[in-house]
Amino acid sequence: GGFLAAVSVLVSISLIASMIAFVVGGRRRELALLRLSGARPGQLIAMAVGEVALLSLVAGLVGCLAAVPVGRGYMALFRNNFSLPESLTVNLHLPALLGGMLLTVGVAMVSALNPARRIAGVKPIEALSEGSSRLKPMTPARWILGTIGAVGALALFLAPPTLPPEGFVWLALGQGVLALIAMVQFAPLVVGPITRLLCRALAPAAPGASALAQGHASWNAARTASLANPALLLVAVPTICFVTFTGLGHGFEQSLLARLDATVIAHEAAAAVTTPDPSALDGVPHVRAAVGFWRTDEGWEQLEEDGTTSGINLVATDVADLPSVMDVQVRAGDLAAVRGLSVASMSEVLPVGTAVHLVDPQGRPVEATVVAVVDSMPISSNLIVDAATFDLGGAPLNSRTWLVATDGASAEQISPALTGRLGADTRVETVEAWSEAMRVASDRQTLTALLIILGGSSLLATLAIGVSIVTSLRERRGEFTLVRRAGAGEGDVLGATLLESVTVVLVAGALAVALLGLVWARIWQNFVATGVPGLPPVPWWILGSFAAVGLAMTLLATLGGTAWALRSIRLR
């Protein structure tokens, strides 16, 4: 969630910066007139930045107030995906409201930095010019940011591909984001020439519209590339996220199956779980080995150095028999030393030798020591304790899961014996079905979270495309007036705008496919290096649906923006 929030902020900064740049570009003559009347560059910058701050403050207030009903709607729609309790709701929270408004204003102000710098470069002589001057396609800021993104993406190729899939996928995700930053900044070098080639190829079908579109793409490559940025972000961000997180789920499932020696998984109902009994399945026919995992609720807390407490999850298990049903990956220390108040930490959250100050459900202090660090456990938690020797302090147990290795018996054969020993409410399934269900549930939750976050980004991208088209066409009033006098109709103007917009969107889509190939290849490299069978799946139906919606929104924004602009400038 934090990573996706950061990506959303990055997308917002890029899109808002493009929108502000469009507005500044369309008001260059107005700003030049102010310069001609004696205004200093600093005054113009303060005027523009103050306008951005005021508008973003109003927008932040509206957005934060709208977040409550929108959040309640999302929660009602996706409550089952996350197993949320009915009592959980979304309310107006003053600190969150203030934080959201400050974030909105902060993002807008950061986005305005580069356009504000351009305001300082407006010359008074531009007020006397009828046409806009040809702008440089690449500014120093673009070169710097693009180089940083490209170098960072290339540097991540040096990372070893043997990292665990659940860790390597974040590296691939970061590499894709850095490559996206480089593409956005270097877009004028790519989008302009390709757009001219496509327009030239379509010239026989629409000569007038093609000539206008080709001429504008050549004259103002930076503006053409700025139109590509929202479309690129609209397609590339979900592409990177969906492919990496789908690969994460598949890689974790396959690596888990490769490490488990268990045949079936038995889940006891929460109401049936009372106290740990590691020997509950001793002597059951066909059971070669069995290990239970008992999860506590939030009754345990960890005491911090400043006196505050935080919730902590414990999982109790029979440590001695654990290696008999799974390949335990011990990162540090000795798992055999986990006895009594000697505990194991998950994924190096706490290193070996750390003294852990705990508070049990009765409020009594418990001093534990980390003697081992274990990674990639199928039942995640903060700490692993020995069920036979660790006093759970009367904590209620909310679940128990058994990993059972059989002598070749199937889940159907052993199910009656397990339910007879553990209780009629026990659910028995194969390891394959269990891991598949975990992956499907994880993918469903990930998809829901991505759609919630990317939905707002998609709307912002569509608005950015529409605003850029309106501003671009208004800036080209003189150009369109001349071509109308030369005999061109409004259809040529509309066709040129559509042709330029569609070709730019197609180029942006091609760049997004290149990003998809980069991320997919990196995850495939990790699968090969770590022995994960198969290829990383690509959720084509999700990406196809998102691309179709994105293309429809882009065309709608193009048509709406073009019609609005042509009506407002009243070409004759």
Coordinates of C-alpha atoms in Angstrom, one line a residue:
G1 CA 0.0 0.0 0.0
G2 CA 2.8 2.4 0.8
F3 CA 4.6 1.7 -2.4
L4 CA 1.4 2.2 -4.5
A5 CA 0.7 5.4 -2.6
A6 CA 4.2 6.6 -3.6
V7 CA 3.6 5.6 -7.2
S8 CA 0.3 7.5 -7.1
V9 CA 2.0 10.6 -5.8
L10 CA 4.7 10.3 -8.6
V11 CA 2.0 10.0 -11.2
S12 CA 0.1 12.9 -9.8
I13 CA 3.2 15.1 -9.8
S14 CA 4.0 14.3 -13.4
L15 CA 0.4 14.8 -14.7
I16 CA -0.2 18.0 -12.7
A17 CA 3.1 19.4 -13.8
S18 CA 2.0 18.7 -17.4
M19 CA -1.3 20.4 -16.9
I20 CA 0.3 23.5 -15.3
A21 CA 2.9 23.6 -18.1
F22 CA 0.0 23.6 -20.7
V23 CA -1.7 26.5 -18.9
V24 CA 1.6 28.5 -18.6
G25 CA 2.3 27.8 -22.3
G26 CA -1.1 29.1 -23.3
R27 CA -0.6 32.3 -21.3
R28 CA 2.9 33.2 -22.5
R29 CA 1.6 36.3 -24.3
E30 CA -0.4 37.4 -21.3
L31 CA 2.7 37.0 -19.1
A32 CA 4.8 38.8 -21.7
L33 CA 2.3 41.8 -21.6
L34 CA 2.7 41.9 -17.8
R35 CA 6.5 41.9 -18.3
L36 CA 6.1 44.7 -20.8
S37 CA 4.1 46.7 -18.3
G38 CA 6.9 46.5 -15.7
A39 CA 6.2 43.2 -13.8
R40 CA 9.3 41.4 -12.6
P41 CA 9.8 37.7 -13.1
G42 CA 9.6 37.1 -9.4
Q43 CA 6.1 38.7 -9.3
L44 CA 4.9 36.5 -12.2
I45 CA 6.2 33.4 -10.5
A46 CA 4.5 34.4 -7.2
M47 CA 1.3 35.1 -9.0
A48 CA 1.3 31.6 -10.7
V49 CA 2.4 29.7 -7.6
G50 CA -0.2 31.5 -5.5
E51 CA -2.9 30.6 -8.0
V52 CA -1.7 26.9 -7.9
A53 CA -1.7 26.9 -4.1
L54 CA -5.2 28.4 -3.8
L55 CA -6.7 26.0 -6.4
S56 CA -5.0 22.9 -4.9
L57 CA -6.2 23.9 -1.4
V58 CA -9.8 24.0 -2.7
A59 CA -9.3 20.8 -4.6
G60 CA -7.8 19.1 -1.6
L61 CA -10.8 20.1 0.6
V62 CA -13.3 18.9 -2.0
G63 CA -11.3 15.6 -2.4
C64 CA -11.0 14.9 1.3
L65 CA -14.7 15.5 1.9
A66 CA -15.6 13.3 -1.1
A67 CA -13.3 10.6 0.3
V68 CA -15.8 9.7 3.0
P69 CA -18.8 8.7 0.7
V70 CA -16.4 7.3 -2.0
G71 CA -14.6 5.3 0.7
R72 CA -17.9 3.9 2.0
G73 CA -18.9 2.9 -1.5
Y74 CA -15.6 1.1 -2.1
M75 CA -15.8 -0.7 1.3
A76 CA -19.4 -1.9 0.6
L77 CA -18.3 -3.1 -2.9
F78 CA -15.1 -4.9 -1.9
R79 CA -15.9 -5.8 1.8
N80 CA -15.9 -9.6 1.0
N81 CA -12.5 -9.4 -0.8
F82 CA -10.8 -8.4 2.4
S83 CA -13.1 -10.2 4.9
L84 CA -13.8 -6.9 6.5
P85 CA -16.2 -6.8 9.5
E86 CA -19.6 -5.2 9.0
S87 CA -18.8 -2.7 11.8
L88 CA -15.9 -1.2 10.0
T89 CA -16.7 2.0 8.2
V90 CA -15.2 5.2 6.9
N91 CA -15.7 8.4 8.9
L92 CA -14.4 12.0 8.7
H93 CA -11.1 12.1 10.6
L94 CA -9.7 15.6 11.2
P95 CA -6.0 14.7 11.2
A96 CA -6.5 12.6 8.0
L97 CA -8.4 15.5 6.5
L98 CA -5.6 18.0 7.2
G99 CA -2.9 15.5 6.1
G100 CA -4.7 14.9 2.8
M101 CA -5.1 18.7 2.2
L102 CA -1.4 19.3 3.0
L103 CA -0.4 16.4 0.7
T104 CA -2.5 17.8 -2.1
V105 CA -1.0 21.3 -1.8
G106 CA 2.5 19.9 -1.5
V107 CA 2.1 17.7 -4.6
A108 CA 0.7 20.7 -6.5
M109 CA 3.5 23.0 -5.4
V110 CA 6.2 20.5 -6.3
S111 CA 4.5 20.1 -9.7
A112 CA 4.6 23.8 -10.2
L113 CA 8.3 24.2 -9.7
N114 CA 9.4 23.5 -13.3
P115 CA 6.6 25.5 -15.0
A116 CA 7.3 28.4 -12.6
R117 CA 10.9 28.4 -13.7
R118 CA 9.7 28.7 -17.3
I119 CA 7.7 31.8 -16.4
A120 CA 10.9 33.6 -15.5
G121 CA 12.1 33.0 -19.1
V122 CA 9.2 34.9 -20.7
K123 CA 10.5 37.8 -22.7
P124 CA 8.6 41.1 -23.0
I125 CA 9.1 41.0 -26.8
E126 CA 6.8 37.9 -27.0
A127 CA 3.8 40.3 -26.3
L128 CA 4.4 41.8 -29.8
S129 CA 4.7 38.4 -31.5
E130 CA 1.6 36.9 -33.3
G131 CA 2.8 33.3 -33.2
S132 CA 4.4 31.2 -30.6
S133 CA 8.1 30.6 -30.8
R134 CA 9.5 27.2 -31.4
L135 CA 10.3 25.6 -28.0
K136 CA 13.3 23.4 -27.3
P137 CA 12.1 19.8 -27.1
M138 CA 14.5 19.0 -24.2
T139 CA 15.2 21.2 -21.2
P140 CA 18.1 20.7 -18.8
A141 CA 15.7 19.4 -16.2
R142 CA 14.4 16.7 -18.6
W143 CA 18.0 15.6 -19.3
I144 CA 18.8 15.4 -15.6
L145 CA 15.7 13.5 -14.5
G146 CA 15.8 11.2 -17.6
T147 CA 19.4 10.4 -17.0
I148 CA 18.8 9.6 -13.3
G149 CA 15.9 7.3 -14.2
A150 CA 17.8 5.5 -17.0
V151 CA 21.0 5.1 -14.9
G152 CA 19.0 3.8 -12.0
A153 CA 17.1 1.3 -14.1
L154 CA 20.3 0.0 -15.7
A155 CA 22.1 -0.2 -12.3
L156 CA 19.4 -2.5 -11.0
F157 CA 20.5 -5.1 -13.6
L158 CA 23.5 -5.6 -11.4
A159 CA 21.3 -7.0 -8.6
P160 CA 21.6 -10.8 -8.3
P161 CA 18.6 -12.6 -9.8
T162 CA 18.9 -15.3 -7.0
L163 CA 16.9 -13.2 -4.5
P164 CA 13.7 -14.8 -3.2
P165 CA 10.7 -14.1 -5.6
E166 CA 8.8 -12.2 -2.8
G167 CA 11.8 -9.8 -2.5
F168 CA 13.0 -9.7 -6.1
V169 CA 9.6 -8.6 -7.4
W170 CA 10.0 -5.3 -5.6
L171 CA 13.3 -4.8 -7.3
A172 CA 11.6 -5.4 -10.7
L173 CA 8.8 -3.0 -9.7
G174 CA 11.3 -0.3 -8.8
Q175 CA 13.3 -0.9 -12.0
G176 CA 10.1 -0.5 -14.1
V177 CA 9.2 2.7 -12.3
L178 CA 12.7 4.1 -12.9
A179 CA 12.5 3.1 -16.6
L180 CA 9.1 4.8 -16.8
I181 CA 10.6 8.1 -15.4
A182 CA 13.3 7.9 -18.1
M183 CA 10.7 7.4 -20.8
V184 CA 8.5 10.2 -19.6
Q185 CA 11.5 12.6 -19.6
F186 CA 13.0 11.5 -22.9
A187 CA 9.6 11.3 -24.7
P188 CA 10.3 14.4 -26.9
L189 CA 13.2 12.6 -28.5
V190 CA 11.0 9.6 -29.4
V191 CA 7.3 10.6 -29.6
G192 CA 7.9 13.6 -32.0
P193 CA 9.8 11.7 -34.7
I194 CA 7.6 8.6 -34.6
T195 CA 4.4 10.7 -34.7
R196 CA 5.7 12.5 -37.8
L197 CA 6.4 9.1 -39.5
L198 CA 2.9 7.8 -38.7
C199 CA 1.3 11.0 -39.9
R200 CA 3.3 10.8 -43.1
A201 CA 2.2 7.2 -43.6
L202 CA -1.4 8.2 -43.2
A203 CA -1.1 11.2 -45.6
P204 CA -2.7 9.5 -48.6
A205 CA -5.9 8.9 -46.7
A206 CA -6.2 12.3 -45.1
P207 CA -3.7 14.7 -46.7
G208 CA -5.0 17.9 -45.1
A209 CA -5.3 16.6 -41.5
S210 CA -2.0 14.7 -41.9
A211 CA -0.1 17.8 -43.0
L212 CA -1.4 19.8 -40.0
A213 CA -0.6 17.1 -37.5
Q214 CA 2.8 16.4 -39.0
G215 CA 3.6 20.1 -39.0
H216 CA 2.6 20.6 -35.4
A217 CA 4.5 17.5 -34.2
S218 CA 7.7 18.9 -35.9
W219 CA 7.2 22.5 -34.6
N220 CA 6.5 21.7 -31.0
A221 CA 7.9 18.3 -30.1
A222 CA 7.8 19.1 -26.4
R223 CA 4.0 19.7 -26.5
T224 CA 3.4 16.5 -28.5
A225 CA 5.4 14.6 -25.9
S226 CA 3.5 16.2 -23.1
L227 CA 0.4 14.8 -24.6
A228 CA 2.0 11.4 -24.6
N229 CA 2.9 11.5 -20.9
P230 CA -0.6 11.1 -19.5
A231 CA -1.3 8.3 -22.0
L232 CA 1.9 6.6 -21.2
L233 CA 1.3 6.8 -17.4
L234 CA -2.3 5.6 -17.9
V235 CA -1.1 2.4 -19.6
A236 CA 2.3 1.8 -18.1
V237 CA 1.6 2.2 -14.3
P238 CA -1.1 -0.6 -14.2
T239 CA 1.0 -2.7 -16.6
I240 CA 4.0 -2.6 -14.2
C241 CA 2.0 -3.2 -11.1
F242 CA -0.2 -6.0 -12.4
V243 CA 2.6 -7.9 -13.9
T244 CA 4.9 -7.7 -10.9
F245 CA 2.3 -8.5 -8.3
T246 CA 0.9 -11.4 -10.4
G247 CA 4.4 -12.7 -10.7
L248 CA 4.9 -12.3 -7.0
G249 CA 1.8 -14.5 -6.2
H250 CA 2.8 -17.1 -8.7
G251 CA 6.4 -17.2 -7.6
F252 CA 5.5 -17.5 -3.9
E253 CA 3.0 -20.3 -4.6
Q254 CA 5.5 -22.3 -6.6
S255 CA 8.4 -21.8 -4.2
L256 CA 6.1 -22.8 -1.3
L257 CA 5.0 -26.0 -3.0
A258 CA 8.6 -26.8 -3.7
R259 CA 9.5 -26.5 0.0
L260 CA 6.6 -28.3 1.6
D261 CA 6.7 -32.0 2.2
A262 CA 3.2 -32.0 3.5
T263 CA 0.4 -33.7 1.6
V264 CA -2.7 -32.1 3.2
I265 CA -3.6 -29.0 5.2
A266 CA -6.1 -29.3 8.0
H267 CA -7.8 -26.1 9.4
E268 CA -9.6 -26.2 12.7
A269 CA -12.5 -23.9 13.2
A270 CA -11.8 -20.9 15.6
A271 CA -14.4 -22.0 18.1
A272 CA -12.8 -25.4 18.4
V273 CA -9.3 -24.2 19.2
T274 CA -8.6 -24.0 22.9
T275 CA -5.0 -24.8 24.0
P276 CA -2.1 -26.1 21.9
D277 CA -1.8 -29.9 21.7
P278 CA 1.2 -30.8 19.5
S279 CA 0.5 -34.5 19.9
A280 CA -3.1 -34.4 18.8
L281 CA -2.4 -36.3 15.6
D282 CA -0.1 -38.9 17.0
G283 CA -1.1 -42.4 16.0
V284 CA -3.5 -41.3 13.3
P285 CA -3.4 -43.9 10.4
H286 CA -1.5 -42.8 7.3
V287 CA 0.0 -39.7 9.1
R288 CA 3.8 -39.9 8.8
A289 CA 4.4 -36.5 10.3
A290 CA 2.2 -33.5 11.4
V291 CA 3.0 -30.0 12.6
G292 CA 0.4 -27.6 14.0
F293 CA 0.5 -23.8 13.9
W294 CA -1.5 -21.9 16.6
R295 CA -2.2 -18.2 15.9
T296 CA -2.9 -15.8 18.8
D297 CA -5.1 -12.8 18.4
E298 CA -4.0 -9.2 19.3
G299 CA -3.8 -10.0 23.0
W300 CA 0.0 -9.9 23.0
E301 CA 1.9 -6.6 22.7
Q302 CA 5.5 -5.6 22.3
L303 CA 6.8 -2.9 24.8
E304 CA 8.9 -0.3 23.0
E305 CA 11.8 1.6 24.6
D306 CA 9.7 4.8 24.9
G307 CA 7.1 3.0 26.9
T308 CA 4.5 2.6 24.2
T309 CA 3.1 -0.8 23.1
S310 CA 2.3 -2.2 19.7
G311 CA 0.3 -5.3 18.7
I312 CA 2.3 -8.4 17.9
N313 CA 1.3 -11.8 16.5
L314 CA 2.7 -15.0 17.8
V315 CA 2.5 -18.4 16.1
A316 CA 3.1 -21.4 18.4
T317 CA 4.3 -24.6 16.8
D318 CA 6.1 -27.9 17.7
V319 CA 9.5 -26.7 16.6
A320 CA 11.3 -30.0 16.8
D321 CA 9.0 -31.6 14.2
L322 CA 8.8 -28.6 11.9
P323 CA 11.6 -29.7 9.5
S324 CA 9.9 -33.0 9.0
V325 CA 7.1 -31.4 6.9
M326 CA 8.8 -28.4 5.3
D327 CA 12.2 -27.1 4.2
V328 CA 12.8 -24.5 6.9
Q329 CA 15.0 -21.7 5.8
V330 CA 16.9 -20.5 8.8
R331 CA 18.6 -17.2 8.1
A332 CA 20.5 -16.9 11.4
G333 CA 20.9 -18.7 14.7
D334 CA 19.6 -22.2 15.5
L335 CA 15.9 -23.2 15.2
A336 CA 16.5 -26.0 17.7
A337 CA 17.2 -23.5 20.4
V338 CA 13.7 -22.1 20.2
R339 CA 12.4 -23.3 23.6
G340 CA 10.5 -21.4 26.3
L341 CA 11.5 -17.7 26.2
S342 CA 13.9 -18.3 23.4
V343 CA 12.0 -17.4 20.3
A344 CA 12.5 -17.0 16.5
S345 CA 11.9 -13.9 14.5
M346 CA 10.4 -13.8 11.0
S347 CA 12.3 -12.4 8.0
E348 CA 15.0 -10.6 10.1
V349 CA 12.5 -8.2 11.7
L350 CA 14.6 -8.7 14.8
P351 CA 18.2 -10.0 14.6
V352 CA 19.6 -12.8 16.8
G353 CA 20.3 -11.7 20.3
T354 CA 17.6 -9.0 20.5
A355 CA 15.8 -8.8 23.8
V356 CA 12.1 -8.6 23.2
H357 CA 10.0 -7.0 25.9
L358 CA 6.5 -8.5 25.6
V359 CA 3.3 -7.9 27.5
D360 CA 0.9 -11.0 27.7
P361 CA -2.9 -10.7 27.5
Q362 CA -3.1 -10.5 31.3
G363 CA -0.8 -7.4 31.3
R364 CA 2.2 -9.2 32.7
P365 CA 5.7 -8.4 31.4
V366 CA 7.5 -11.2 29.5
E367 CA 11.2 -11.0 28.6
A368 CA 12.1 -13.1 25.5
T369 CA 15.3 -13.4 23.4
V370 CA 15.6 -14.0 19.7
V371 CA 17.8 -17.0 19.0
A372 CA 16.9 -17.7 15.4
V373 CA 15.7 -15.9 12.3
V374 CA 13.4 -17.9 9.9
D375 CA 12.2 -16.8 6.5
S376 CA 9.4 -17.9 4.1
M377 CA 7.2 -19.6 6.6
P378 CA 3.8 -20.6 5.3
I379 CA 2.1 -19.2 8.4
S380 CA 3.6 -15.7 8.8
S381 CA 3.8 -13.9 12.1
N382 CA 6.1 -11.6 14.1
L383 CA 7.5 -14.3 16.4
I384 CA 7.6 -18.1 16.4
V385 CA 7.5 -19.8 19.8
D386 CA 7.5 -23.4 20.9
A387 CA 4.0 -24.7 21.7
A388 CA 5.2 -27.2 24.3
T389 CA 7.3 -24.8 26.4
F390 CA 6.2 -21.2 25.8
D391 CA 3.4 -20.0 28.2
L392 CA 0.8 -18.3 26.0
G393 CA -0.5 -16.5 29.0
G394 CA -4.1 -17.5 28.5
A395 CA -4.3 -15.8 25.1
P396 CA -7.3 -16.8 23.0
L397 CA -6.3 -18.8 19.9
N398 CA -8.1 -17.7 16.7
S399 CA -6.9 -20.5 14.4
R400 CA -4.9 -23.6 14.1
T401 CA -3.5 -25.1 10.9
W402 CA -1.9 -28.5 10.6
L403 CA 0.6 -29.5 7.9
V404 CA 0.3 -33.2 7.5
A405 CA 2.7 -35.5 5.6
T406 CA 1.2 -38.9 4.8
D407 CA 2.5 -42.2 3.7
G408 CA 0.9 -41.8 0.2
A409 CA -2.8 -41.6 1.2
S410 CA -4.9 -38.9 -0.5
A411 CA -6.8 -36.1 1.2
E412 CA -10.0 -38.0 0.7
Q413 CA -8.6 -41.1 2.4
I414 CA -7.2 -39.3 5.4
S415 CA -9.9 -36.7 5.9
P416 CA -12.3 -38.8 8.0
A417 CA -9.4 -39.7 10.4
L418 CA -8.4 -36.1 10.8
T419 CA -11.9 -34.8 11.4
G420 CA -12.5 -37.6 13.9
R421 CA -9.4 -36.5 15.9
L422 CA -9.6 -32.7 15.5
G423 CA -13.4 -32.2 15.3
A424 CA -16.2 -32.3 12.7
D425 CA -15.6 -28.6 11.9
T426 CA -12.1 -29.3 10.6
R427 CA -11.6 -28.5 6.9
V428 CA -9.1 -30.7 5.0
E429 CA -7.7 -30.0 1.6
T430 CA -4.6 -30.7 -0.5
V431 CA -1.5 -28.6 -0.3
E432 CA -2.0 -27.7 -3.9
A433 CA -5.6 -26.5 -3.4
W434 CA -4.6 -24.6 -0.3
S435 CA -1.7 -22.8 -2.0
E436 CA -3.8 -22.0 -5.0
A437 CA -6.6 -20.6 -2.8
M438 CA -4.1 -18.4 -1.0
R439 CA -2.7 -17.1 -4.3
V440 CA -6.2 -16.4 -5.7
A441 CA -7.3 -14.6 -2.6
S442 CA -4.0 -12.6 -2.6
D443 CA -4.4 -11.7 -6.3
R444 CA -8.1 -10.7 -5.7
Q445 CA -7.1 -8.3 -2.9
T446 CA -4.1 -7.0 -4.9
L447 CA -6.3 -6.4 -7.9
T448 CA -8.9 -4.6 -5.8
A449 CA -6.3 -2.3 -4.2
L450 CA -4.7 -1.5 -7.5
L451 CA -8.0 -0.7 -9.2
I452 CA -8.9 1.6 -6.3
I453 CA -5.7 3.5 -6.5
L454 CA -5.2 3.5 -10.2
G455 CA -8.8 4.5 -10.9
G456 CA -8.1 8.0 -9.6
S457 CA -4.9 8.1 -11.6
S458 CA -6.7 7.1 -14.7
L459 CA -9.3 9.9 -14.2
L460 CA -6.5 12.4 -13.6
A461 CA -4.7 11.2 -16.8
T462 CA -7.9 11.6 -18.9
L463 CA -8.4 15.1 -17.5
A464 CA -4.8 15.9 -18.3
I465 CA -5.2 14.8 -21.9
G466 CA -8.3 16.9 -22.3
V467 CA -6.8 20.0 -20.8
S468 CA -3.6 19.6 -22.9
I469 CA -5.7 19.4 -26.1
V470 CA -7.8 22.4 -25.2
T471 CA -4.8 24.5 -24.3
S472 CA -2.8 23.3 -27.4
L473 CA -5.6 24.2 -29.8
R474 CA -6.2 27.6 -28.2
E475 CA -2.6 28.3 -28.6
R476 CA -2.8 27.4 -32.2
R477 CA -5.6 29.8 -33.0
G478 CA -3.5 31.7 -35.5
E479 CA -2.4 28.6 -37.3
F480 CA -5.9 27.3 -37.6
T481 CA -7.2 30.7 -38.8
L482 CA -4.6 30.7 -41.6
V483 CA -5.4 27.1 -42.8
R484 CA -9.2 28.0 -42.8
R485 CA -8.5 31.0 -45.0
A486 CA -6.4 28.7 -47.2
G487 CA -9.5 26.6 -47.8
A488 CA -9.3 23.9 -45.0
G489 CA -12.5 23.0 -43.3
E490 CA -13.2 22.4 -39.6
G491 CA -13.1 18.7 -40.5
D492 CA -9.4 19.0 -41.4
V493 CA -8.7 20.7 -38.0
L494 CA -10.7 18.0 -36.1
G495 CA -9.0 15.3 -38.2
A496 CA -5.5 16.7 -37.5
T497 CA -6.1 16.8 -33.8
L498 CA -7.5 13.3 -33.7
L499 CA -4.7 12.0 -35.9
E500 CA -2.1 13.5 -33.7
S501 CA -3.7 12.4 -30.5
V502 CA -4.3 8.8 -31.6
T503 CA -0.8 8.4 -33.0
V504 CA 0.7 9.8 -29.7
V505 CA -1.5 7.3 -27.7
L506 CA -0.3 4.4 -29.9
V507 CA 3.3 5.4 -29.4
A508 CA 2.7 5.7 -25.6
G509 CA 1.2 2.2 -25.8
A510 CA 4.2 0.8 -27.6
L511 CA 6.5 2.3 -24.9
A512 CA 4.3 0.7 -22.2
V513 CA 4.6 -2.7 -23.9
A514 CA 8.4 -2.2 -23.8
L515 CA 8.1 -1.6 -20.1
L516 CA 6.0 -4.7 -19.7
G517 CA 8.7 -6.7 -21.5
L518 CA 11.4 -5.4 -19.2
V519 CA 9.5 -6.2 -16.0
W520 CA 8.4 -9.6 -17.2
A521 CA 11.9 -10.5 -18.4
R522 CA 13.4 -9.6 -15.0
I523 CA 10.8 -11.7 -13.1
W524 CA 11.4 -14.6 -15.5
Q525 CA 15.1 -14.3 -14.8
N526 CA 14.4 -14.6 -11.1
F527 CA 12.2 -17.7 -11.7
V528 CA 15.0 -19.4 -13.6
A529 CA 17.7 -18.5 -11.0
T530 CA 15.6 -19.6 -8.0
G531 CA 14.2 -22.8 -9.7
V532 CA 10.6 -21.6 -9.8
P533 CA 8.9 -23.8 -12.6
G534 CA 7.0 -22.2 -15.4
L535 CA 6.9 -18.6 -16.7
P536 CA 5.6 -15.6 -14.9
P537 CA 1.9 -15.2 -15.9
V538 CA 0.7 -12.0 -17.6
P539 CA -2.8 -11.0 -16.7
W540 CA -3.8 -10.2 -20.3
W541 CA -7.5 -9.9 -19.6
I542 CA -6.8 -7.3 -16.9
L543 CA -4.4 -5.4 -19.0
G544 CA -6.6 -5.7 -22.1
S545 CA -9.6 -4.4 -20.2
F546 CA -7.6 -1.6 -18.8
A547 CA -6.1 -0.7 -22.2
A548 CA -9.5 -0.7 -23.8
V549 CA -11.0 1.6 -21.1
G550 CA -7.9 3.8 -21.3
L551 CA -8.2 4.1 -25.1
A552 CA -11.9 4.9 -24.9
M553 CA -11.3 7.5 -22.2
T554 CA -8.4 9.0 -24.3
L555 CA -10.6 9.3 -27.4
L556 CA -13.4 10.8 -25.3
A557 CA -11.1 13.3 -23.9
T558 CA -9.7 14.1 -27.3
L559 CA -13.1 14.5 -29.0
G560 CA -14.4 16.5 -26.0
G561 CA -11.4 18.7 -25.7
T562 CA -11.2 19.3 -29.5
A563 CA -14.9 20.2 -29.8
W564 CA -14.7 22.5 -26.8
A565 CA -11.6 24.3 -28.1
L566 CA -12.9 24.7 -31.6
R567 CA -16.2 26.2 -30.3
S568 CA -14.4 28.6 -28.0
I569 CA -11.9 29.9 -30.6
R570 CA -14.7 30.2 -33.3
L571 CA -12.6 29.6 -36.3
R572 CA -13.6 31.5 -39.4

